[in-house]
Amino acid sequence: MIVGEQKPLEEILSLLGNARRVLVAGCGTCVTVCFAGGEKEAAILASALRMKSQLEGRPMEVDEVTVQRQCEWEYIDPLAERLKDYNVVLSLACGIGVQAMNERFPDVITLPGLNTTFLGLPEEHGVWVERCQACGDCILGVTFGICPIARCSKQLLNGPCGGSQNGVCEVNPDIPCAWQLIWERAIKFGQVERLLEVQPPKNWSRSRDGGPRKIVREDLRLPESE
Amino acid sequence: MSNQTNGYKSGSNLEKLLRAGHFVVTAEIGPPQSADPEVIRRKARLLKGVVDAANITDNQTAIVRMSSIASAVLALQEGVEPIVQMTCRDRNRLAMQSDLLGAYALGARNLLCLTGDHQSFGNHPTAKNVHDLDSIQFIRMVRDMRDEGRFQCGDEIKGVRPAFFIGAAENPFADPFDFRPYRLAKKIAAGVDFIQTQIILDIPRFREFMKRVVDMGLHEKVYILAGIGPLKSAGAARYMRDKVPGMRVREEYVERMEAAVAGIPKEDKKARKEAWEREGIRIAIEQIQEIREIPGVAGVHIMAIEWEEAVRPIVEGAGLLPRPVVE
Ligand code: SF4
Ligand code: SF4
């Protein structure tokens, strides 16, 4: 899932500037699951904004709404009528949701209330960790199911750097060294020799380095309407 | 077009000495955090005639310093053969290859291919890192430029090829320990010619590493230079023990450095410094003598960081002066 965290209130207020009527828009999918931008967080933030703006002597009218998925037209289209009443939407969706809103409703500005942080999972209650960088050419099949692109601080493809010690990464003892984990999995499956082949340079053109990416599936496209 | 190297890969002094079977000595020159060429010249003069080649570090510990290639040219002008260090952290494959062509054109013949310390350790922790290649892919690229006359993309190098003597680092003390000899084997498969190890402050562990290396026959395919890091103070020993990732320091070194200043009052900074430096140099000399006897070790790499003055007494004390000359 996409994991995000709310921006500090101060930053949100400064982004909102002199907006009078604000709609806080939560999203019911990833950011709900990571407790950053769902219905509950939208309500809490909306009331915080009302209070804070009141205290600062420039009261804002703040309402809230939550849609199932801000990243799909069919879920946001029903908002069209309602948006006419607002100067600004403060989206608590990921960056994709924020852009979807701006794209679909070009006459109203949608601002981000979250920092979209990574693609990951909840490791335990209250702890989320990164697992994928969407590199466009998945190599989990040769790294025993552990991603060195997302989980090795230097994205190494041929084994650990010289800073790996006691299972943790040189960058921070809170980061497990991805290559220690890969090595352990290789031993577990008795396939250490698979790590001894020199992996060639990665084709980063399939990653973001190739420019913004797009997938077109002709088999799924609907026929052009006449 | 192939280059005139008389059967050598690069024809560097370092390569010739190793091929002739000499026990080689390298050291390190850290470029300044300024544009002052005199810093390199002064450090180079301290090492001239004392070492066979000197590493020129590349934004070491992710702190911006004078370019290693520019510094290497200054060292060359002072009569010290440089080993240009280059990391994967700051350059993509285009910049790397272009800099390699330039470094060779300016007279550099030795190259050390490194991953690079993470930028979070340095003075620009908010920088974007590159890591387009890792150090093993980097070695392969440099080897193909030299031996196949091809750029990484496969295009032919029309004209002079950059023919470097290719080095890499290896840390026998990092984890997973069992992976380390295999990683060395990968570097050899990628085309490395020599290895400089991390600073050794745990000789038994190094001995164990070298035993595995020799058992795998790797020492016959690559020259291994053992890393020596003279300790400057008890605090430095403790710092390396506690703070440097991938480092192992045996207690005996910390204790010896602490004992070196026993009886000298804390206020007498000068006497303490001298006592520490004497002991640090003494330990380094003893280590070289011990490490020399370990099968598979072809030389030493002395990392006297910001303490280039220590290199001569260490090399001299270890009985390694004068340095041999080969034609
Ligand atoms: S290899 Fe690429 S696609 Fe696969 S998990 Fe890692 S970043 Fe994601
Ligand atoms: S310590 Fe491990 S995870 Fe960290 S950069 Fe090195 S190899 Fe990658």
XYZ file of C-alpha atoms in Angstrom, chain B:
327
model
C 43.698 0.882 -30.935
C 45.488 -0.774 -28.077
C 47.926 1.103 -25.922
C 51.656 0.763 -25.506
C 51.901 -1.014 -22.157
C 54.630 -3.638 -22.784
C 52.531 -6.549 -21.622
C 51.295 -4.715 -18.566
C 47.656 -3.902 -18.092
C 48.367 -0.292 -17.239
C 52.116 0.015 -16.858
C 51.750 1.798 -13.527
C 54.537 1.636 -10.976
C 52.200 -0.177 -8.609
C 51.403 -2.843 -11.177
C 55.045 -3.336 -12.129
C 56.158 -3.739 -8.531
C 53.401 -6.216 -7.750
C 54.120 -8.200 -10.902
C 57.809 -8.306 -9.935
C 56.816 -9.792 -6.580
C 57.717 -6.850 -4.360
C 55.857 -6.224 -1.104
C 54.230 -2.902 -1.953
C 53.346 0.086 0.192
C 50.559 2.536 -0.566
C 49.199 5.387 1.503
C 46.484 7.963 1.267
C 46.232 11.652 0.468
C 43.036 13.369 1.507
C 42.279 16.417 -0.681
C 41.435 19.681 1.079
C 37.997 21.177 1.607
C 39.242 24.148 -0.393
C 40.824 24.974 -3.725
C 44.353 25.145 -2.301
C 46.770 23.041 -4.386
C 49.523 23.451 -1.788
C 47.762 21.005 0.573
C 48.142 18.185 -1.942
C 51.669 19.193 -2.834
C 52.744 19.206 0.811
C 51.173 15.819 1.531
C 52.666 14.393 -1.649
C 56.130 15.585 -0.652
C 55.753 13.727 2.649
C 55.045 10.506 0.768
C 57.474 10.811 -2.122
C 59.959 7.953 -2.106
C 58.199 6.449 0.906
C 55.292 4.741 -0.842
C 54.827 3.166 -4.263
C 51.556 4.933 -4.938
C 49.088 7.046 -3.008
C 45.292 6.871 -2.984
C 43.580 10.167 -3.609
C 40.255 10.022 -1.852
C 36.991 10.989 -3.545
C 34.771 13.148 -1.339
C 35.748 10.904 1.521
C 33.067 10.290 4.153
C 30.736 12.202 1.827
C 32.338 15.553 2.578
C 32.989 17.831 -0.385
C 36.682 18.076 -1.166
C 38.871 18.932 -4.124
C 38.249 16.461 -6.942
C 40.308 13.291 -6.696
C 41.311 13.544 -10.347
C 42.537 17.130 -10.067
C 44.366 16.229 -6.856
C 45.898 13.198 -8.564
C 47.410 15.458 -11.208
C 48.938 17.626 -8.474
C 50.385 14.512 -6.802
C 51.803 13.366 -10.131
C 53.509 16.729 -10.551
C 55.185 16.134 -7.187
C 56.424 12.743 -8.298
C 53.921 10.587 -6.437
C 51.989 8.015 -8.425
C 48.279 8.427 -7.677
C 45.565 5.840 -7.234
C 42.440 7.759 -8.171
C 39.503 6.818 -5.964
C 36.048 7.055 -7.472
C 32.730 6.281 -5.823
C 29.401 5.189 -7.248
C 27.654 7.624 -4.939
C 28.185 10.846 -6.860
C 28.252 9.900 -10.540
C 26.172 7.960 -13.007
C 27.737 5.784 -15.688
C 28.100 8.701 -18.110
C 29.989 10.890 -15.659
C 32.138 7.989 -14.513
C 33.282 7.053 -17.990
C 33.894 10.613 -19.007
C 35.976 11.217 -15.899
C 37.906 8.010 -16.517
C 38.852 9.191 -20.000
C 39.945 12.511 -18.546
C 41.893 10.987 -15.664
C 43.775 8.700 -18.011
C 44.519 11.523 -20.421
C 45.991 13.475 -17.503
C 48.309 10.627 -16.572
C 46.455 8.611 -13.918
C 47.057 4.861 -14.250
C 45.591 3.360 -11.069
C 41.933 3.474 -10.121
C 40.092 2.380 -6.996
C 36.431 1.557 -7.582
C 34.276 2.207 -4.523
C 30.646 2.142 -3.528
C 31.114 5.252 -1.389
C 30.052 6.111 2.141
C 26.420 7.102 2.408
C 25.849 10.845 2.074
C 24.099 10.921 5.444
C 27.565 10.764 7.051
C 28.860 13.835 5.299
C 28.226 17.537 5.079
C 25.449 17.358 2.486
C 23.055 14.857 4.059
C 20.129 16.191 2.009
C 21.833 15.356 -1.297
C 20.467 12.853 -3.813
C 22.766 9.879 -4.230
C 23.324 8.142 -7.535
C 24.373 4.465 -7.264
C 23.580 3.925 -10.927
C 26.220 1.170 -10.787
C 27.502 -0.709 -7.784
C 31.232 -1.203 -7.245
C 31.249 -4.606 -8.960
C 29.479 -3.303 -12.049
C 31.879 -0.356 -11.977
C 34.908 -2.698 -11.998
C 33.450 -4.598 -14.939
C 32.866 -1.377 -16.836
C 36.468 -0.197 -16.338
C 37.826 -3.579 -17.323
C 35.753 -3.625 -20.505
C 36.931 -0.135 -21.386
C 40.520 -1.300 -21.014
C 40.432 -4.852 -22.370
C 37.561 -4.774 -24.838
C 37.807 -1.141 -25.843
C 34.113 -0.705 -25.191
C 32.010 1.746 -23.302
C 29.459 0.352 -20.887
C 26.763 0.627 -23.567
C 28.836 -1.543 -25.896
C 30.009 1.209 -28.251
C 33.611 0.971 -29.360
C 36.224 3.338 -27.959
C 37.833 4.662 -31.113
C 41.331 5.728 -30.127
C 43.222 5.550 -26.858
C 41.608 3.308 -24.280
C 41.785 4.223 -20.617
C 43.989 1.371 -19.383
C 43.804 1.453 -15.614
C 45.233 -0.906 -13.046
C 41.946 -1.639 -11.332
C 41.569 -1.691 -7.592
C 38.748 -2.093 -5.140
C 38.236 -2.117 -1.416
C 37.152 -5.031 0.693
C 36.134 -5.034 4.301
C 36.997 -8.357 5.917
C 35.281 -7.211 9.119
C 31.869 -6.364 7.785
C 28.939 -8.740 7.818
C 27.802 -11.158 6.627
C 31.330 -12.429 7.289
C 30.765 -15.613 5.277
C 29.784 -13.568 2.227
C 33.000 -11.512 2.238
C 35.321 -13.970 0.461
C 32.598 -14.586 -2.134
C 32.207 -10.901 -2.663
C 35.932 -10.714 -3.268
C 35.531 -13.548 -5.768
C 32.826 -11.519 -7.519
C 35.135 -8.548 -7.739
C 37.789 -10.772 -9.271
C 35.266 -12.151 -11.754
C 34.351 -8.563 -12.604
C 38.004 -7.816 -13.370
C 39.714 -6.309 -10.332
C 43.540 -6.386 -10.202
C 44.248 -5.336 -6.629
C 42.408 -4.982 -3.354
C 43.000 -2.675 -0.433
C 41.345 -3.820 2.765
C 39.635 -1.849 5.465
C 41.840 -0.863 8.418
C 42.815 -4.011 10.310
C 42.535 -3.750 14.063
C 41.569 -7.373 14.527
C 44.363 -9.493 13.103
C 42.888 -12.887 14.068
C 39.735 -12.072 12.098
C 41.818 -10.885 9.164
C 43.845 -14.083 9.357
C 40.623 -16.106 9.192
C 39.462 -14.078 6.176
C 42.785 -14.575 4.409
C 42.709 -18.285 5.108
C 39.401 -18.553 3.288
C 40.749 -16.375 0.489
C 43.798 -18.597 0.100
C 41.705 -21.781 0.326
C 39.600 -20.456 -2.544
C 42.783 -19.646 -4.473
C 41.748 -16.003 -4.768
C 45.145 -14.641 -3.710
C 46.561 -15.969 -6.961
C 44.127 -13.899 -8.974
C 44.350 -10.582 -7.181
C 46.931 -8.658 -5.163
C 45.745 -8.002 -1.622
C 47.059 -4.996 0.240
C 46.306 -5.069 3.956
C 44.912 -1.864 5.461
C 46.940 -0.325 8.278
C 45.447 2.573 10.219
C 47.842 4.087 12.741
C 45.949 5.176 15.854
C 46.441 8.787 16.878
C 44.970 8.615 20.379
C 43.009 6.428 22.754
C 39.926 8.425 21.805
C 40.466 7.612 18.134
C 40.712 3.908 18.973
C 37.493 4.051 20.956
C 35.780 6.024 18.218
C 36.693 3.405 15.622
C 35.551 0.647 17.959
C 32.194 2.239 18.762
C 31.237 4.527 15.921
C 32.591 3.386 12.556
C 30.214 0.986 10.789
C 31.843 -2.222 9.616
C 34.874 -1.781 11.865
C 36.214 -4.247 14.440
C 38.769 -3.101 17.004
C 40.347 -5.512 19.453
C 40.428 -4.302 23.029
C 44.212 -4.677 23.223
C 44.676 -1.667 20.945
C 42.407 0.540 23.016
C 44.211 -0.596 26.153
C 47.663 -0.001 24.703
C 46.702 3.495 23.609
C 45.250 4.223 27.034
C 48.350 2.845 28.743
C 50.611 4.950 26.517
C 49.656 8.102 28.414
C 49.570 6.558 31.892
C 51.318 8.867 34.305
C 51.230 11.885 31.972
C 49.038 14.601 33.450
C 45.921 15.481 31.427
C 47.034 19.112 31.197
C 50.246 18.188 29.416
C 48.535 17.890 26.052
C 51.763 17.981 24.105
C 53.376 15.105 25.987
C 50.185 13.034 25.712
C 49.943 13.644 22.000
C 53.552 12.639 21.472
C 53.170 9.529 23.596
C 50.055 8.524 21.684
C 51.647 9.115 18.333
C 54.722 7.107 19.300
C 52.546 4.206 20.417
C 50.305 4.465 17.352
C 53.313 4.269 15.076
C 54.798 1.409 17.110
C 51.556 -0.597 16.842
C 51.393 0.035 13.089
C 54.948 -1.221 12.627
C 54.266 -4.368 14.641
C 51.091 -4.969 12.662
C 52.905 -4.702 9.351
C 55.497 -7.180 10.534
C 52.819 -9.604 11.627
C 50.545 -9.160 8.612
C 53.444 -9.558 6.156
C 53.723 -13.159 7.239
C 50.084 -13.963 6.487
C 49.888 -15.977 3.254
C 48.317 -14.087 0.368
C 49.201 -10.552 1.495
C 51.001 -8.654 -1.270
C 51.510 -5.326 0.461
C 50.147 -2.783 2.875
C 47.948 0.257 2.471
C 48.587 2.805 5.207
C 45.631 5.021 6.002
C 47.092 7.754 8.178
C 44.130 10.063 7.806
C 45.206 13.721 8.162
C 48.479 12.364 9.588
C 50.638 11.828 6.521
C 53.748 12.589 8.649
C 53.329 9.161 10.257
C 53.825 7.239 7.028
C 57.592 7.613 6.730
C 58.427 6.454 10.280
C 56.042 3.515 9.879
C 57.462 2.382 6.552
C 60.988 2.952 7.792
C 60.315 1.188 11.093
C 58.881 -1.795 9.247
C 62.119 -2.059 7.290
C 60.466 -1.224 3.982
C 62.731 1.634 2.894
C 64.122 2.365 0.393
C 61.307 1.492 -1.969
C 62.251 -0.787 -4.861
C 62.443 0.513 -8.399
C 61.456 -1.439 -11.517
C 61.868 -0.419 -15.111
